[in-house]
Rosetta silent file (secondary structure, phi, psi, omega in degrees, C-alpha in Angstrom):
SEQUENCE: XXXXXXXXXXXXXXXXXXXXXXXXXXXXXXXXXXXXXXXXXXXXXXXXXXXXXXXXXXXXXXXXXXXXXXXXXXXXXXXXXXXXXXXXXXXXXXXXXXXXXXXXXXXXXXXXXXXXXXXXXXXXXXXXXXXXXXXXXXXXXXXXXXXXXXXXXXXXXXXXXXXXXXXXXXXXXXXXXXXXXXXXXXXXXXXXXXXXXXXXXXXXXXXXXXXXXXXXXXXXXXXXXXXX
SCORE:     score description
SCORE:     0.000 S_00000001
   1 L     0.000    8.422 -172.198    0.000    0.000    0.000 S_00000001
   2 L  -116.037   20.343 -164.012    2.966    2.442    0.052 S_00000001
   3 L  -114.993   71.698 -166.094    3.488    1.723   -3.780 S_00000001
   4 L   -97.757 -173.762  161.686    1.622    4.593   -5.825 S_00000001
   5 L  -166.155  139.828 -174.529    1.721    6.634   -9.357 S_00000001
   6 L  -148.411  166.793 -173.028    1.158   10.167   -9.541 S_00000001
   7 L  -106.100   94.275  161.063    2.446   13.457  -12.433 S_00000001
   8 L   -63.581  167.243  163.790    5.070   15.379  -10.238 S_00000001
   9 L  -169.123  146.359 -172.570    5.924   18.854  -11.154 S_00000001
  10 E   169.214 -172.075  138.252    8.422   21.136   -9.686 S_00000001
  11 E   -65.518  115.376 -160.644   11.790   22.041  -10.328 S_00000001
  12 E   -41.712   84.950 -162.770   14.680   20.000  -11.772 S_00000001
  13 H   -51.525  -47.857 -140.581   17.448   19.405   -8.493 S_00000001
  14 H   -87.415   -8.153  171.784   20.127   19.080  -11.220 S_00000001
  15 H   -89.598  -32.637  155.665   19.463   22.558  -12.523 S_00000001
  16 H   -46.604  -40.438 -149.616   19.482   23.525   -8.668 S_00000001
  17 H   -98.671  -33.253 -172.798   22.369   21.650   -7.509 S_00000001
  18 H   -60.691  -66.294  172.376   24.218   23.308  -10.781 S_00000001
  19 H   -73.897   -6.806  177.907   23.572   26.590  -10.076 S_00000001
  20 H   -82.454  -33.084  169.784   23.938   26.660   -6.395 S_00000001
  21 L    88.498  111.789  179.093   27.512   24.863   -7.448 S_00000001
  22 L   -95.519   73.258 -164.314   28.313   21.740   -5.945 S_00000001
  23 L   -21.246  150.362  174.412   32.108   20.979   -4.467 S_00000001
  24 L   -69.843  166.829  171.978   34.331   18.180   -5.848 S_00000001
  25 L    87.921   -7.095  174.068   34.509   14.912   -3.861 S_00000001
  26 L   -68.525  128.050  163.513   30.520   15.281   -2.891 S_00000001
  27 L  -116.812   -2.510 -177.757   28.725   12.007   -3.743 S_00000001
  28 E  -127.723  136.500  160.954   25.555   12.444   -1.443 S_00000001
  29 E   -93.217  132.141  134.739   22.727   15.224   -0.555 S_00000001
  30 E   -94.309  140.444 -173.111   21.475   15.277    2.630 S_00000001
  31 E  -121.908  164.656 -174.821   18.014   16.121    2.760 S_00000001
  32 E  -144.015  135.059 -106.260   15.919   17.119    6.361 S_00000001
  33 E  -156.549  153.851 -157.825   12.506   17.429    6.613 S_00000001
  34 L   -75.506  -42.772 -174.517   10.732   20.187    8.463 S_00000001
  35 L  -125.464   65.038  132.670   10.500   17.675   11.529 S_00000001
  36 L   114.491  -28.155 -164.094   13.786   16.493   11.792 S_00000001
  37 L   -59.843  156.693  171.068   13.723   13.150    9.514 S_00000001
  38 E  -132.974  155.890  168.617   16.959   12.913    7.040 S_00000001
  39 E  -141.831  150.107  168.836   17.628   10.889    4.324 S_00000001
  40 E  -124.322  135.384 -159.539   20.873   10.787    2.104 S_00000001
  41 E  -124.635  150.114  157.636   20.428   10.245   -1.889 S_00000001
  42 E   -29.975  126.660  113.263   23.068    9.872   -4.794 S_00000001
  43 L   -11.177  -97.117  162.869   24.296   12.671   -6.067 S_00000001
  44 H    -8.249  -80.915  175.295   24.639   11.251   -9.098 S_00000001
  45 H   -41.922  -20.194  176.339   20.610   10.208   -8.886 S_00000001
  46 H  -100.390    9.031 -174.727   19.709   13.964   -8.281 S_00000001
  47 L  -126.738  -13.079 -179.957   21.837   14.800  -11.397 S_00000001
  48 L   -94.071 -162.708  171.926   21.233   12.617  -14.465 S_00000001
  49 L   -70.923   -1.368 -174.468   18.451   12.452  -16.459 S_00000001
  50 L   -88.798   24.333  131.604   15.629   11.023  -14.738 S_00000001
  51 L    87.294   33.818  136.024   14.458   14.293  -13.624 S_00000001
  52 L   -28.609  121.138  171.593   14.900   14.582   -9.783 S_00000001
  53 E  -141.631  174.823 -179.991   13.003   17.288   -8.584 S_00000001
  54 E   -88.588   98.797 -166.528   12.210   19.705   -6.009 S_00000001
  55 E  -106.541  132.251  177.274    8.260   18.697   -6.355 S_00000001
  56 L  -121.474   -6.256  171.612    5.423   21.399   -5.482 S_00000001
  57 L  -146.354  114.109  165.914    2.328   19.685   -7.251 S_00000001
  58 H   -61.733  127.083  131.551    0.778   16.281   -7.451 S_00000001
  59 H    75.439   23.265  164.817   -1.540   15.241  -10.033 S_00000001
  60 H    87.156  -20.555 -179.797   -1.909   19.140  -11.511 S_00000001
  61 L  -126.398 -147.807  173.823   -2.833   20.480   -7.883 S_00000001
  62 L   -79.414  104.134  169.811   -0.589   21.734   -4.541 S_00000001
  63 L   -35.625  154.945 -171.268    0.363   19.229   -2.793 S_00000001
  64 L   -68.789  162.708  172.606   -1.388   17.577   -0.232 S_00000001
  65 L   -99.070   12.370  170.612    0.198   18.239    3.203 S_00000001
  66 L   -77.458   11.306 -171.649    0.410   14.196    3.970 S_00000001
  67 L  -128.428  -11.947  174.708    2.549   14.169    0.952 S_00000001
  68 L   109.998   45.542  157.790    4.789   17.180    1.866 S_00000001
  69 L   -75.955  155.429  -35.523    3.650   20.706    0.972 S_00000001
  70 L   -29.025  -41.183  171.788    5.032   22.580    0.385 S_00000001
  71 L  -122.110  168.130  171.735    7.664   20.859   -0.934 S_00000001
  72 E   176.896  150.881 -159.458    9.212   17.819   -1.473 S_00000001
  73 E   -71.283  128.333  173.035   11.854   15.351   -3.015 S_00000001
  74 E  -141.110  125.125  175.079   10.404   12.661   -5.605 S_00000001
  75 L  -134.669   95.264  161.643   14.081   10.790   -7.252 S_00000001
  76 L   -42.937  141.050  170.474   12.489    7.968   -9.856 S_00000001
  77 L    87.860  -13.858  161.236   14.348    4.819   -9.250 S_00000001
  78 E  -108.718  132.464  172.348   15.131    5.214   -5.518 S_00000001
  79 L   -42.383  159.008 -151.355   13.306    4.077   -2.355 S_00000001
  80 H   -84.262  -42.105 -170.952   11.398    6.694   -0.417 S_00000001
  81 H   -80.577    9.076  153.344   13.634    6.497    2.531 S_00000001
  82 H  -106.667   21.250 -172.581   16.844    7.420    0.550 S_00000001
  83 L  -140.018  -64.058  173.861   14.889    9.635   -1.183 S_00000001
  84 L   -86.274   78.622 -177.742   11.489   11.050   -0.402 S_00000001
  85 L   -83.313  107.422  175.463   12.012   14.106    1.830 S_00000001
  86 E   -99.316  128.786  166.115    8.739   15.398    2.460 S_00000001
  87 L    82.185   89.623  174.489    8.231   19.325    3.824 S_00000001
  88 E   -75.589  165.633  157.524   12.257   19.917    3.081 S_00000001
  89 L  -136.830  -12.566 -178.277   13.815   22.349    4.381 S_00000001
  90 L  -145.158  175.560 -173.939   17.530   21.623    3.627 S_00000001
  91 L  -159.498  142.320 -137.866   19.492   20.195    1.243 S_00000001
  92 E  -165.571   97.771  152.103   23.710   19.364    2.213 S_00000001
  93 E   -85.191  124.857 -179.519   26.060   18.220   -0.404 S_00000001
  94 E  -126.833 -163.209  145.423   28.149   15.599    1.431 S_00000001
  95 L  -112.259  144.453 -176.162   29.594   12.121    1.275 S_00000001
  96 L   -63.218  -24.842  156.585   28.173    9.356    2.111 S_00000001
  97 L   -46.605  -42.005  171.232   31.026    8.529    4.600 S_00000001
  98 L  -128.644   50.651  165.653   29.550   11.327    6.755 S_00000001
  99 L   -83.051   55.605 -155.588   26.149   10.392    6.306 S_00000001
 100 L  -111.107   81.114 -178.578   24.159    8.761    8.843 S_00000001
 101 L   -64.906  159.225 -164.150   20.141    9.110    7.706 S_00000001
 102 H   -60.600  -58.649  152.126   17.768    8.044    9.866 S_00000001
 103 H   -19.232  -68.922  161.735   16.967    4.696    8.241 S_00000001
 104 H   -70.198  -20.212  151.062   20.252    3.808    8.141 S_00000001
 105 H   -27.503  -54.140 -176.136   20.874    4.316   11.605 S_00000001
 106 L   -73.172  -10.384  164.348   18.674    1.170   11.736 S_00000001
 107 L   117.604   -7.690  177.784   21.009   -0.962    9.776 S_00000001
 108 L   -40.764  166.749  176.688   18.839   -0.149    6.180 S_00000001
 109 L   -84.842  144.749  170.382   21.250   -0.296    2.904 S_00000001
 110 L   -70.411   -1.606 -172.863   22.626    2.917    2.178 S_00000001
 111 L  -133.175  -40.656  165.037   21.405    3.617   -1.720 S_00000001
 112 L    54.616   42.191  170.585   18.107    1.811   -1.993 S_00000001
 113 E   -65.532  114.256  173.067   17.629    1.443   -5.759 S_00000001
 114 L   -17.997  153.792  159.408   14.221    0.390   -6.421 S_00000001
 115 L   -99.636  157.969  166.091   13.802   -3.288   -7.491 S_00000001
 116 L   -33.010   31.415 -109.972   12.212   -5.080   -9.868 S_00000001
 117 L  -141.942  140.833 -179.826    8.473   -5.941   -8.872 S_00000001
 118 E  -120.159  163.424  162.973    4.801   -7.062  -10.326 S_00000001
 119 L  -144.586  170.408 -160.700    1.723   -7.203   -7.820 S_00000001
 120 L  -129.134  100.474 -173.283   -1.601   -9.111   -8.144 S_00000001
 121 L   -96.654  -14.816  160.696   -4.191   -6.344   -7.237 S_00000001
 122 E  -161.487  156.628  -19.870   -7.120   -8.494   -8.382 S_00000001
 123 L   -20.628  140.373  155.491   -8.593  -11.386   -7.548 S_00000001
 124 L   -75.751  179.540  175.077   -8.318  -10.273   -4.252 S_00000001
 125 L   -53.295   99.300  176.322   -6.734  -12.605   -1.861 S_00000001
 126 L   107.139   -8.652 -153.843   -9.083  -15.678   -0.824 S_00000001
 127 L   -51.219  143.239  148.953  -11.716  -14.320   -3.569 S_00000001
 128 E  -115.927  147.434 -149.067  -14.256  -17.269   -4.414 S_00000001
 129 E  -107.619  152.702  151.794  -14.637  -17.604   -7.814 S_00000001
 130 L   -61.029  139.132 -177.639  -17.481  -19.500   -9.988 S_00000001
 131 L   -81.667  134.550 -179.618  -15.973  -22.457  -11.752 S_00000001
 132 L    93.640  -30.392  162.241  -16.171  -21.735  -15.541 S_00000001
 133 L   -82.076  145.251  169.169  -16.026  -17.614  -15.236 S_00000001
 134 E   -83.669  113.390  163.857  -13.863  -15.574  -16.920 S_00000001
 135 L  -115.170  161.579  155.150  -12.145  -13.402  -14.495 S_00000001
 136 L  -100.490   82.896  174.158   -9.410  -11.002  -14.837 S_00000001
 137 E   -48.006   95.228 -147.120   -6.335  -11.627  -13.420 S_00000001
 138 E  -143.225  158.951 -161.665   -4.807   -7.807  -13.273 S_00000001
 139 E   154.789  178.447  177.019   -2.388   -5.784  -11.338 S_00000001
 140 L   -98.124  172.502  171.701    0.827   -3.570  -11.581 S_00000001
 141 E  -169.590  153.561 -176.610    4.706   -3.817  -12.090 S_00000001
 142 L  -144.308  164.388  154.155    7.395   -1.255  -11.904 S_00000001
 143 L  -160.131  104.421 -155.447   11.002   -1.005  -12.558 S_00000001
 144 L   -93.867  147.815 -175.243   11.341    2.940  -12.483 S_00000001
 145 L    71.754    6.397  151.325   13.893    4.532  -14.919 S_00000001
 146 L   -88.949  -61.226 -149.544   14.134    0.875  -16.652 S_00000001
 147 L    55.632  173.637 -169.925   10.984   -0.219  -17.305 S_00000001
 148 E  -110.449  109.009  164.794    8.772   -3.553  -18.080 S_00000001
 149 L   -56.116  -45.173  173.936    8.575   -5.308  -21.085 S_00000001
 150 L  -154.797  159.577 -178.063    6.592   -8.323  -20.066 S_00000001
 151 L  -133.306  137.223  179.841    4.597   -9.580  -17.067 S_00000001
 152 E  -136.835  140.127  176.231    3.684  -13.517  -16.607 S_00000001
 153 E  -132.905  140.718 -164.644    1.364  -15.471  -14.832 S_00000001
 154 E  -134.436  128.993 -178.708    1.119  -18.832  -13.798 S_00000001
 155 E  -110.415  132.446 -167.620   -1.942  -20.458  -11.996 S_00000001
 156 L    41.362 -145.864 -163.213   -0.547  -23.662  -10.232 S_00000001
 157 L   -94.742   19.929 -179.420    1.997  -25.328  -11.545 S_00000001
 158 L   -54.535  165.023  139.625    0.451  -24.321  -15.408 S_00000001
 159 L   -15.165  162.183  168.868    2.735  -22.857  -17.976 S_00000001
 160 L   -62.322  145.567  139.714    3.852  -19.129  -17.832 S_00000001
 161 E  -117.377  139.410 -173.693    1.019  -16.878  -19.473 S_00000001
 162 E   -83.479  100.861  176.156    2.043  -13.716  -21.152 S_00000001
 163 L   -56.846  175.296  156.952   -0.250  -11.092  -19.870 S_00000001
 164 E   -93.085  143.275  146.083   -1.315   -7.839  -21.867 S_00000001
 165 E  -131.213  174.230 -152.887    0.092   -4.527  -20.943 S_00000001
 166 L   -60.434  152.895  114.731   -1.239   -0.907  -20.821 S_00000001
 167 L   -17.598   63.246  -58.882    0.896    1.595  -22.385 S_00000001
 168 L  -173.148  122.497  178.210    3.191    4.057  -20.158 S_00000001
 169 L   -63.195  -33.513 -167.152    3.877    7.752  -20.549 S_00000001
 170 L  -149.677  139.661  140.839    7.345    6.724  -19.185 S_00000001
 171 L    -9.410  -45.904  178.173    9.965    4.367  -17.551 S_00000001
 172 L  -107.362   43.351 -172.959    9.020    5.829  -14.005 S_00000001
 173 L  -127.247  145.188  178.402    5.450    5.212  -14.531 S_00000001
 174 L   -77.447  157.223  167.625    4.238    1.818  -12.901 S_00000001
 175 L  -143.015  101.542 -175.963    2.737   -0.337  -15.724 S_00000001
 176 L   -35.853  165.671  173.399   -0.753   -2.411  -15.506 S_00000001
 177 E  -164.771  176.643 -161.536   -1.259   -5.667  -17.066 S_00000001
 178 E  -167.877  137.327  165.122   -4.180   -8.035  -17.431 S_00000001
 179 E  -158.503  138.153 -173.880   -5.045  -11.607  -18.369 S_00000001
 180 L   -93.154  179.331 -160.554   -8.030  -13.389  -18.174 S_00000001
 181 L  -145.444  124.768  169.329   -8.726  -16.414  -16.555 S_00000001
 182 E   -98.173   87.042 -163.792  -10.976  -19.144  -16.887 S_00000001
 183 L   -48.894   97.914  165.332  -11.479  -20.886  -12.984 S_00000001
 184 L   -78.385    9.585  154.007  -10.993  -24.777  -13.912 S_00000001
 185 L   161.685  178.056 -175.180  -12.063  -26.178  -10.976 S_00000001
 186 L   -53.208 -166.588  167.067  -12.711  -26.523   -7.512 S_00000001
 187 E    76.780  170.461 -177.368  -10.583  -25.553   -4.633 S_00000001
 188 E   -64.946  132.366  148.811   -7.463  -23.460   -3.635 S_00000001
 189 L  -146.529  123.638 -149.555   -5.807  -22.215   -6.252 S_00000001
 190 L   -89.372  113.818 -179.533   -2.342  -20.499   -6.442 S_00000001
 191 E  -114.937  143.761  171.011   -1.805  -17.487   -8.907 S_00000001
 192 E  -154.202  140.750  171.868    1.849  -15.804   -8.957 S_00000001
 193 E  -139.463  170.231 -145.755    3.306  -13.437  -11.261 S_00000001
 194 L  -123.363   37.666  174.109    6.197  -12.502  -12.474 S_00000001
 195 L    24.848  163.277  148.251    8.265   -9.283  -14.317 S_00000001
 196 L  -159.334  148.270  159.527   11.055   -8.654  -16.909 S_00000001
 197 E   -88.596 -176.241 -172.306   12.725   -5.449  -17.721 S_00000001
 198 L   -84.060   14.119  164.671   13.259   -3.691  -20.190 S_00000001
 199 L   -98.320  -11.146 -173.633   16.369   -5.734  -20.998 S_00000001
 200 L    99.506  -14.174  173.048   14.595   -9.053  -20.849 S_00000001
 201 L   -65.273  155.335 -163.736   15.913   -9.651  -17.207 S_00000001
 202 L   -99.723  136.623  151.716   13.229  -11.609  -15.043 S_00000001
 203 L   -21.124  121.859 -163.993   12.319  -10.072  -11.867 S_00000001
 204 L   -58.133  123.242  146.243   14.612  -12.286   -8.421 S_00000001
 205 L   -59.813  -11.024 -178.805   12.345  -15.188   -7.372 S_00000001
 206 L   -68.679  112.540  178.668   14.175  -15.187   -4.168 S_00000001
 207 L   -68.568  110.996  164.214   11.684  -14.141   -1.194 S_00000001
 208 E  -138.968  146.762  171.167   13.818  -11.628    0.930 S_00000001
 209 L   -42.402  139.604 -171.911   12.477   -9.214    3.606 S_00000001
 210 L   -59.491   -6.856 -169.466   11.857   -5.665    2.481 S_00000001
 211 L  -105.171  143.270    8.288   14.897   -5.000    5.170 S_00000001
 212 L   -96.763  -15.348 -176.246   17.971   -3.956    4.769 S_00000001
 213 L  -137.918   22.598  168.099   17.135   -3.475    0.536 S_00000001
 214 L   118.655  153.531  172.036   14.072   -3.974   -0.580 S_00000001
 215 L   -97.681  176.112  169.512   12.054   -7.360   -1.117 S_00000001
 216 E  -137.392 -168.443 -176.660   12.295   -9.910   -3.797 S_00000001
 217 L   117.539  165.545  163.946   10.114  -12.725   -4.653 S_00000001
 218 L  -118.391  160.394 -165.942    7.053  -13.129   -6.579 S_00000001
 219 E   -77.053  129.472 -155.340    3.742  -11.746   -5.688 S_00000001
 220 E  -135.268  141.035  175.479    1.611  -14.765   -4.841 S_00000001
 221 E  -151.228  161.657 -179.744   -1.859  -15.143   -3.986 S_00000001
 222 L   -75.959  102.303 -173.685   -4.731  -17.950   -2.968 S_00000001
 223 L  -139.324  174.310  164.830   -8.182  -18.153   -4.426 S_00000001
 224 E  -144.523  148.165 -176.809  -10.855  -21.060   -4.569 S_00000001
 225 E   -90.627  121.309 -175.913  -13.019  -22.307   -7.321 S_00000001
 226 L  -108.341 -156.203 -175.281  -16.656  -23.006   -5.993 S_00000001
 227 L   -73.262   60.509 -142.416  -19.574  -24.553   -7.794 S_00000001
 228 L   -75.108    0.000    0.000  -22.461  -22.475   -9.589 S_00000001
């Protein structure tokens, strides 16, 4: 539930960080938040193209203030907590050597590049389905400033099936997909899907806790086939 997509708008930090003039040997910004939180982000990630910015409007209107009005950091391709300083107030070209962000305090990894990921947003979990309906098996995937090429789903131990997916304004736009499903009999049945980037690599099957860098795994869910 902490996984959204929204139209930022704001000002570019690399047109920021340029003209305020940035010393050599800095590889990290710290940013600080009106009440107190820090985070420390790439340089580098606030400087190439994918359009780090100093963000003042969501979705065409002011920001909200649960999202950080006035202001606030949004860096595609990095995790919120090495990243997403909401109601900033400073901004500290450092190194990461004399960094210590709040997160990482806690033992999190220090760079937090987004991962790979698909989700299964419907059926819900546990759903019960009519045997013989066509449902839609549908959901998201992201890999932001890469992007997703293909998304696959497998019900039990079937074959792979190549979902469809939507179209994308961008790389750092999440991207739906859909495949329908025909419920083939009773009982529990296990749907999990699966990613690729836009290189053809497949999203890590390896389940690991969202701690110290992010999970992996595939998104897995439960359903049962009833009767009519």
């Amino acid at each position: 539930n902490l996984i959204g997509n929204a139209w930022w708008s704001g000002v570019l930090l690399r047109d920021l960080l340029e003209e305020a003039g940035v010393r050599s040997g800095a590889d990290a910004v710290k940013q600080t938040s009106h009440d107190g939180w820090t985070c420390g982000t790439p340089l580098a990630a606030l400087t190439d193209d994918r359009n780090a910015m100093l963000a003042v409007a969501m979705n065409g209107e002011p920001l909200p203030i649960d999202h950080g009005f006035p202001v606030r950091v949004v860096v595609p391709g990095l995790y919120g907590y090495v990243s997403a300083c909401k109601w900033v107030v400073d901004l500290n070209a450092t190194t990461f050597s004399k960094v210590q962000a709040y997160w990482v305090q806690g033992g999190w990894a220090q760079r937090g590049p987004i991962r790979l990921e698909s989700r299964i947003d419907t059926p819900r979990p546990g759903a019960r389905l009519l045997v013989g309906q066509v449902v839609p098996i549908a959901g998201v995937a992201w890999d932001q400033h890469v992007g997703v090429s293909k998304v696959e789903v497998q019900v039990d131990s079937q074959p792979w099936q190549e979902a469809r997916l939507a179209t994308v304004p961008s790389t750092d736009t999440w991207r739906q997909w859909v495949l329908p499903w025909k419920v083939t009999g009773t009982g529990r049945h296990t749907i999990r899907v699966r990613a690729f980037d836009a290189h053809g690599a497949v999203q890590d099957a390896h389940y690991m806790d969202p701690f110290p860098s992010g999970s992996t795994g595939f998104h897995q869910i439960l359903v049962t086939g009833r009767a009519p």
